[in-house]
């Protein structure tokens, strides 16, 4: 009996460690939502996915209705037709974390049951490393937005997505003359993409620091979502870890996801979510 008790105690302890490591449990997904909204920046707006330097919300990974992208909205609509036409894209091209509070207010006014949030690329992709949003400021901005959602939509499910690995973009694009020209001509994400072919230690270190800032932002997103409670799901860095290729970004700016990139983003982020 003593051996049995010891074995049970050991098993119980191991189980407790697993539960602690896995973080707070999600609420049961429940029935699919009948309305949704997306918060974010140009990625969520589908910028450059179908037109020259313009938003293309129909191809948004979140709330778009373009068949080949198969957005969150279309995946939900396939099992819950009542969501038809109740897909609100509240994102804004150029938005940063500071804009999430206002966008959250839009979602609250729409009374939606499901919200996606993808933000942070513009907090790291700035004109220079020194102008990136401080991590503490980023977290405060995210908390402010999530608190507004929780207060105004207490029963809604919220999917918080990780920021893509922008160093991966540099890695796959630095060998393309077209990409380098676009990055320089349009001043795209110079904190990471300036001097893209340079191997000097200063540039190597700068890229590493900018990537670390994205990692730190994603850590804050995960922690903020955990603090929100069981109605919030973080994607466990599924978007950050995905190895996007150059043919999945716009050939106009070599930065924003094209239609193929939006489709991949929809697939990996939805799979990491509530499972409706």
PDB file of C-alpha atoms in Angstrom, residues 77-255:
ATOM      1  CA  UNK A  77     -19.994  30.804 -41.570  1.00  0.00           C
ATOM      2  CA  UNK A  78     -19.642  27.254 -42.873  1.00  0.00           C
ATOM      3  CA  UNK A  79     -20.907  25.950 -39.530  1.00  0.00           C
ATOM      4  CA  UNK A  80     -22.967  28.951 -38.392  1.00  0.00           C
ATOM      5  CA  UNK A  81     -24.783  30.719 -41.256  1.00  0.00           C
ATOM      6  CA  UNK A  82     -26.217  33.303 -38.855  1.00  0.00           C
ATOM      7  CA  UNK A  83     -22.888  35.156 -38.917  1.00  0.00           C
ATOM      8  CA  UNK A  84     -23.553  36.115 -42.553  1.00  0.00           C
ATOM      9  CA  UNK A  85     -22.915  39.833 -43.027  1.00  0.00           C
ATOM     10  CA  UNK A  86     -21.956  40.398 -39.384  1.00  0.00           C
ATOM     11  CA  UNK A  87     -18.191  40.576 -39.965  1.00  0.00           C
ATOM     12  CA  UNK A  88     -16.730  43.939 -38.990  1.00  0.00           C
ATOM     13  CA  UNK A  89     -13.191  44.945 -39.939  1.00  0.00           C
ATOM     14  CA  UNK A  90     -12.257  47.595 -37.374  1.00  0.00           C
ATOM     15  CA  UNK A  91      -8.527  47.500 -38.126  1.00  0.00           C
ATOM     16  CA  UNK A  92      -6.721  50.517 -39.578  1.00  0.00           C
ATOM     17  CA  UNK A  93      -3.708  50.580 -41.861  1.00  0.00           C
ATOM     18  CA  UNK A  94      -0.778  52.045 -39.942  1.00  0.00           C
ATOM     19  CA  UNK A  95      -2.239  51.228 -36.535  1.00  0.00           C
ATOM     20  CA  UNK A  96      -0.062  50.551 -33.513  1.00  0.00           C
ATOM     21  CA  UNK A  97      -0.836  49.126 -30.108  1.00  0.00           C
ATOM     22  CA  UNK A  98      -1.940  52.579 -28.936  1.00  0.00           C
ATOM     23  CA  UNK A  99      -4.845  52.392 -31.393  1.00  0.00           C
ATOM     24  CA  UNK A 100      -6.264  49.177 -29.963  1.00  0.00           C
ATOM     25  CA  UNK A 101      -8.328  50.905 -27.269  1.00  0.00           C
ATOM     26  CA  UNK A 102     -10.315  52.815 -29.880  1.00  0.00           C
ATOM     27  CA  UNK A 103     -10.746  49.770 -32.088  1.00  0.00           C
ATOM     28  CA  UNK A 104     -11.898  47.778 -29.072  1.00  0.00           C
ATOM     29  CA  UNK A 105     -14.540  50.431 -28.520  1.00  0.00           C
ATOM     30  CA  UNK A 106     -15.799  49.874 -32.065  1.00  0.00           C
ATOM     31  CA  UNK A 107     -16.090  46.132 -31.444  1.00  0.00           C
ATOM     32  CA  UNK A 108     -17.980  46.785 -28.213  1.00  0.00           C
ATOM     33  CA  UNK A 109     -20.418  49.106 -29.996  1.00  0.00           C
ATOM     34  CA  UNK A 110     -21.022  46.373 -32.568  1.00  0.00           C
ATOM     35  CA  UNK A 111     -21.876  43.903 -29.814  1.00  0.00           C
ATOM     36  CA  UNK A 112     -19.894  41.075 -31.394  1.00  0.00           C
ATOM     37  CA  UNK A 113     -19.332  37.598 -29.984  1.00  0.00           C
ATOM     38  CA  UNK A 114     -15.825  37.011 -31.384  1.00  0.00           C
ATOM     39  CA  UNK A 115     -12.841  39.333 -31.784  1.00  0.00           C
ATOM     40  CA  UNK A 116      -9.431  38.780 -33.387  1.00  0.00           C
ATOM     41  CA  UNK A 117      -6.481  41.038 -32.629  1.00  0.00           C
ATOM     42  CA  UNK A 118      -3.206  41.097 -34.550  1.00  0.00           C
ATOM     43  CA  UNK A 119      -1.077  44.103 -33.647  1.00  0.00           C
ATOM     44  CA  UNK A 120       2.532  45.032 -33.039  1.00  0.00           C
ATOM     45  CA  UNK A 121       4.261  44.962 -36.415  1.00  0.00           C
ATOM     46  CA  UNK A 122       4.135  48.766 -36.648  1.00  0.00           C
ATOM     47  CA  UNK A 123       5.376  49.109 -33.069  1.00  0.00           C
ATOM     48  CA  UNK A 124       8.578  47.337 -34.128  1.00  0.00           C
ATOM     49  CA  UNK A 125       8.683  48.301 -37.817  1.00  0.00           C
ATOM     50  CA  UNK A 126       9.576  51.952 -37.500  1.00  0.00           C
ATOM     51  CA  UNK A 127      11.957  54.349 -39.192  1.00  0.00           C
ATOM     52  CA  UNK A 128      14.732  53.451 -36.805  1.00  0.00           C
ATOM     53  CA  UNK A 129      15.432  51.140 -33.897  1.00  0.00           C
ATOM     54  CA  UNK A 130      15.204  54.005 -31.419  1.00  0.00           C
ATOM     55  CA  UNK A 131      11.596  54.797 -32.335  1.00  0.00           C
ATOM     56  CA  UNK A 132      10.185  51.351 -31.554  1.00  0.00           C
ATOM     57  CA  UNK A 133       7.454  51.291 -28.896  1.00  0.00           C
ATOM     58  CA  UNK A 134       8.864  50.449 -25.437  1.00  0.00           C
ATOM     59  CA  UNK A 135       7.766  47.047 -24.174  1.00  0.00           C
ATOM     60  CA  UNK A 136       6.089  48.482 -21.071  1.00  0.00           C
ATOM     61  CA  UNK A 137       4.111  50.944 -23.187  1.00  0.00           C
ATOM     62  CA  UNK A 138       3.096  48.185 -25.562  1.00  0.00           C
ATOM     63  CA  UNK A 139       1.804  46.071 -22.666  1.00  0.00           C
ATOM     64  CA  UNK A 140      -0.127  48.981 -21.182  1.00  0.00           C
ATOM     65  CA  UNK A 141      -1.772  49.607 -24.554  1.00  0.00           C
ATOM     66  CA  UNK A 142      -2.770  45.956 -24.934  1.00  0.00           C
ATOM     67  CA  UNK A 143      -4.127  45.762 -21.388  1.00  0.00           C
ATOM     68  CA  UNK A 144      -6.179  48.896 -21.963  1.00  0.00           C
ATOM     69  CA  UNK A 145      -7.768  47.442 -25.098  1.00  0.00           C
ATOM     70  CA  UNK A 146      -8.431  44.024 -23.595  1.00  0.00           C
ATOM     71  CA  UNK A 147      -9.931  45.577 -20.482  1.00  0.00           C
ATOM     72  CA  UNK A 148     -12.332  47.538 -22.679  1.00  0.00           C
ATOM     73  CA  UNK A 149     -13.341  44.355 -24.489  1.00  0.00           C
ATOM     74  CA  UNK A 150     -13.817  42.423 -21.261  1.00  0.00           C
ATOM     75  CA  UNK A 151     -15.954  45.159 -19.736  1.00  0.00           C
ATOM     76  CA  UNK A 152     -18.069  45.721 -22.832  1.00  0.00           C
ATOM     77  CA  UNK A 153     -18.240  42.178 -24.210  1.00  0.00           C
ATOM     78  CA  UNK A 154     -17.889  39.932 -21.151  1.00  0.00           C
ATOM     79  CA  UNK A 155     -19.048  36.788 -22.973  1.00  0.00           C
ATOM     80  CA  UNK A 156     -17.148  37.288 -26.223  1.00  0.00           C
ATOM     81  CA  UNK A 157     -14.242  35.084 -27.258  1.00  0.00           C
ATOM     82  CA  UNK A 158     -11.017  36.949 -28.078  1.00  0.00           C
ATOM     83  CA  UNK A 159      -8.222  35.522 -30.235  1.00  0.00           C
ATOM     84  CA  UNK A 160      -4.886  37.302 -29.749  1.00  0.00           C
ATOM     85  CA  UNK A 161      -2.387  36.469 -32.487  1.00  0.00           C
ATOM     86  CA  UNK A 162       1.381  36.685 -32.314  1.00  0.00           C
ATOM     87  CA  UNK A 163       3.309  39.150 -34.447  1.00  0.00           C
ATOM     88  CA  UNK A 164       5.035  37.603 -37.471  1.00  0.00           C
ATOM     89  CA  UNK A 165       8.813  37.174 -37.330  1.00  0.00           C
ATOM     90  CA  UNK A 166       9.940  40.212 -39.309  1.00  0.00           C
ATOM     91  CA  UNK A 167      13.532  38.989 -39.310  1.00  0.00           C
ATOM     92  CA  UNK A 168      12.277  36.033 -41.326  1.00  0.00           C
ATOM     93  CA  UNK A 169      11.085  38.546 -43.951  1.00  0.00           C
ATOM     94  CA  UNK A 170      14.562  40.076 -44.074  1.00  0.00           C
ATOM     95  CA  UNK A 171      16.107  36.619 -44.365  1.00  0.00           C
ATOM     96  CA  UNK A 172      14.014  35.479 -47.336  1.00  0.00           C
ATOM     97  CA  UNK A 173      13.961  38.873 -49.070  1.00  0.00           C
ATOM     98  CA  UNK A 174      17.475  40.254 -48.728  1.00  0.00           C
ATOM     99  CA  UNK A 175      18.632  38.331 -51.801  1.00  0.00           C
ATOM    100  CA  UNK A 176      15.920  39.853 -54.008  1.00  0.00           C
ATOM    101  CA  UNK A 177      16.810  43.062 -55.787  1.00  0.00           C
ATOM    102  CA  UNK A 178      13.112  43.882 -56.166  1.00  0.00           C
ATOM    103  CA  UNK A 179      12.524  43.461 -52.446  1.00  0.00           C
ATOM    104  CA  UNK A 180      15.544  45.554 -51.499  1.00  0.00           C
ATOM    105  CA  UNK A 181      14.430  48.317 -53.870  1.00  0.00           C
ATOM    106  CA  UNK A 182      10.897  48.362 -52.457  1.00  0.00           C
ATOM    107  CA  UNK A 183      12.102  48.384 -48.867  1.00  0.00           C
ATOM    108  CA  UNK A 184      14.414  51.326 -49.554  1.00  0.00           C
ATOM    109  CA  UNK A 185      12.132  53.292 -51.905  1.00  0.00           C
ATOM    110  CA  UNK A 186       9.127  53.152 -49.601  1.00  0.00           C
ATOM    111  CA  UNK A 187      11.066  53.272 -46.329  1.00  0.00           C
ATOM    112  CA  UNK A 188       9.572  49.986 -45.142  1.00  0.00           C
ATOM    113  CA  UNK A 189      10.431  48.739 -41.646  1.00  0.00           C
ATOM    114  CA  UNK A 190      13.826  50.379 -41.632  1.00  0.00           C
ATOM    115  CA  UNK A 191      14.434  49.360 -38.027  1.00  0.00           C
ATOM    116  CA  UNK A 192      14.872  45.825 -39.422  1.00  0.00           C
ATOM    117  CA  UNK A 193      15.254  46.204 -43.197  1.00  0.00           C
ATOM    118  CA  UNK A 194      17.772  49.051 -43.509  1.00  0.00           C
ATOM    119  CA  UNK A 195      21.050  47.982 -45.123  1.00  0.00           C
ATOM    120  CA  UNK A 196      19.627  44.547 -45.885  1.00  0.00           C
ATOM    121  CA  UNK A 197      22.793  43.055 -47.384  1.00  0.00           C
ATOM    122  CA  UNK A 198      25.158  44.390 -44.750  1.00  0.00           C
ATOM    123  CA  UNK A 199      27.010  41.833 -42.653  1.00  0.00           C
ATOM    124  CA  UNK A 200      28.620  44.396 -40.366  1.00  0.00           C
ATOM    125  CA  UNK A 201      28.319  43.550 -36.678  1.00  0.00           C
ATOM    126  CA  UNK A 202      26.361  46.732 -36.025  1.00  0.00           C
ATOM    127  CA  UNK A 203      23.659  45.717 -38.516  1.00  0.00           C
ATOM    128  CA  UNK A 204      23.648  42.094 -37.371  1.00  0.00           C
ATOM    129  CA  UNK A 205      23.181  43.233 -33.775  1.00  0.00           C
ATOM    130  CA  UNK A 206      20.477  45.744 -34.734  1.00  0.00           C
ATOM    131  CA  UNK A 207      18.433  43.082 -36.499  1.00  0.00           C
ATOM    132  CA  UNK A 208      18.775  40.781 -33.508  1.00  0.00           C
ATOM    133  CA  UNK A 209      17.568  43.514 -31.146  1.00  0.00           C
ATOM    134  CA  UNK A 210      14.561  44.328 -33.314  1.00  0.00           C
ATOM    135  CA  UNK A 211      13.645  40.651 -33.503  1.00  0.00           C
ATOM    136  CA  UNK A 212      13.989  40.425 -29.734  1.00  0.00           C
ATOM    137  CA  UNK A 213      11.592  43.345 -29.395  1.00  0.00           C
ATOM    138  CA  UNK A 214       9.022  41.363 -31.389  1.00  0.00           C
ATOM    139  CA  UNK A 215       9.656  38.348 -29.147  1.00  0.00           C
ATOM    140  CA  UNK A 216       9.155  40.572 -26.098  1.00  0.00           C
ATOM    141  CA  UNK A 217       5.917  41.967 -27.525  1.00  0.00           C
ATOM    142  CA  UNK A 218       4.647  38.451 -28.130  1.00  0.00           C
ATOM    143  CA  UNK A 219       5.492  37.517 -24.545  1.00  0.00           C
ATOM    144  CA  UNK A 220       3.408  40.466 -23.381  1.00  0.00           C
ATOM    145  CA  UNK A 221       0.533  39.494 -25.656  1.00  0.00           C
ATOM    146  CA  UNK A 222       0.545  35.988 -24.171  1.00  0.00           C
ATOM    147  CA  UNK A 223       0.627  37.304 -20.613  1.00  0.00           C
ATOM    148  CA  UNK A 224      -2.069  39.909 -21.251  1.00  0.00           C
ATOM    149  CA  UNK A 225      -4.329  37.274 -22.774  1.00  0.00           C
ATOM    150  CA  UNK A 226      -3.762  34.953 -19.808  1.00  0.00           C
ATOM    151  CA  UNK A 227      -4.629  37.813 -17.442  1.00  0.00           C
ATOM    152  CA  UNK A 228      -7.820  38.475 -19.424  1.00  0.00           C
ATOM    153  CA  UNK A 229      -9.183  35.094 -18.447  1.00  0.00           C
ATOM    154  CA  UNK A 230     -10.481  31.931 -20.086  1.00  0.00           C
ATOM    155  CA  UNK A 231     -12.343  33.729 -22.874  1.00  0.00           C
ATOM    156  CA  UNK A 232      -9.030  34.849 -24.394  1.00  0.00           C
ATOM    157  CA  UNK A 233      -6.846  32.576 -26.511  1.00  0.00           C
ATOM    158  CA  UNK A 234      -3.253  33.364 -27.507  1.00  0.00           C
ATOM    159  CA  UNK A 235      -1.992  31.477 -30.553  1.00  0.00           C
ATOM    160  CA  UNK A 236       1.102  30.166 -28.715  1.00  0.00           C
ATOM    161  CA  UNK A 237       3.297  31.939 -31.296  1.00  0.00           C
ATOM    162  CA  UNK A 238       1.830  30.002 -34.221  1.00  0.00           C
ATOM    163  CA  UNK A 239       1.993  33.064 -36.488  1.00  0.00           C
ATOM    164  CA  UNK A 240       5.455  34.087 -35.274  1.00  0.00           C
ATOM    165  CA  UNK A 241       6.829  30.584 -35.826  1.00  0.00           C
ATOM    166  CA  UNK A 242       5.401  30.097 -39.315  1.00  0.00           C
ATOM    167  CA  UNK A 243       8.178  30.221 -41.975  1.00  0.00           C
ATOM    168  CA  UNK A 244       6.564  32.634 -44.423  1.00  0.00           C
ATOM    169  CA  UNK A 245       8.169  32.625 -47.882  1.00  0.00           C
ATOM    170  CA  UNK A 246       8.774  35.527 -50.256  1.00  0.00           C
ATOM    171  CA  UNK A 247       6.022  34.369 -52.630  1.00  0.00           C
ATOM    172  CA  UNK A 248       3.500  34.867 -49.824  1.00  0.00           C
ATOM    173  CA  UNK A 249       4.066  38.625 -49.635  1.00  0.00           C
ATOM    174  CA  UNK A 250       3.012  41.378 -52.015  1.00  0.00           C
ATOM    175  CA  UNK A 251       5.319  41.903 -54.997  1.00  0.00           C
ATOM    176  CA  UNK A 252       4.563  45.621 -54.692  1.00  0.00           C
ATOM    177  CA  UNK A 253       6.102  46.179 -51.270  1.00  0.00           C
ATOM    178  CA  UNK A 254       7.588  42.798 -50.259  1.00  0.00           C
ATOM    179  CA  UNK A 255       6.170  43.266 -46.808  1.00  0.00           C
TER     180      UNK A 255
END
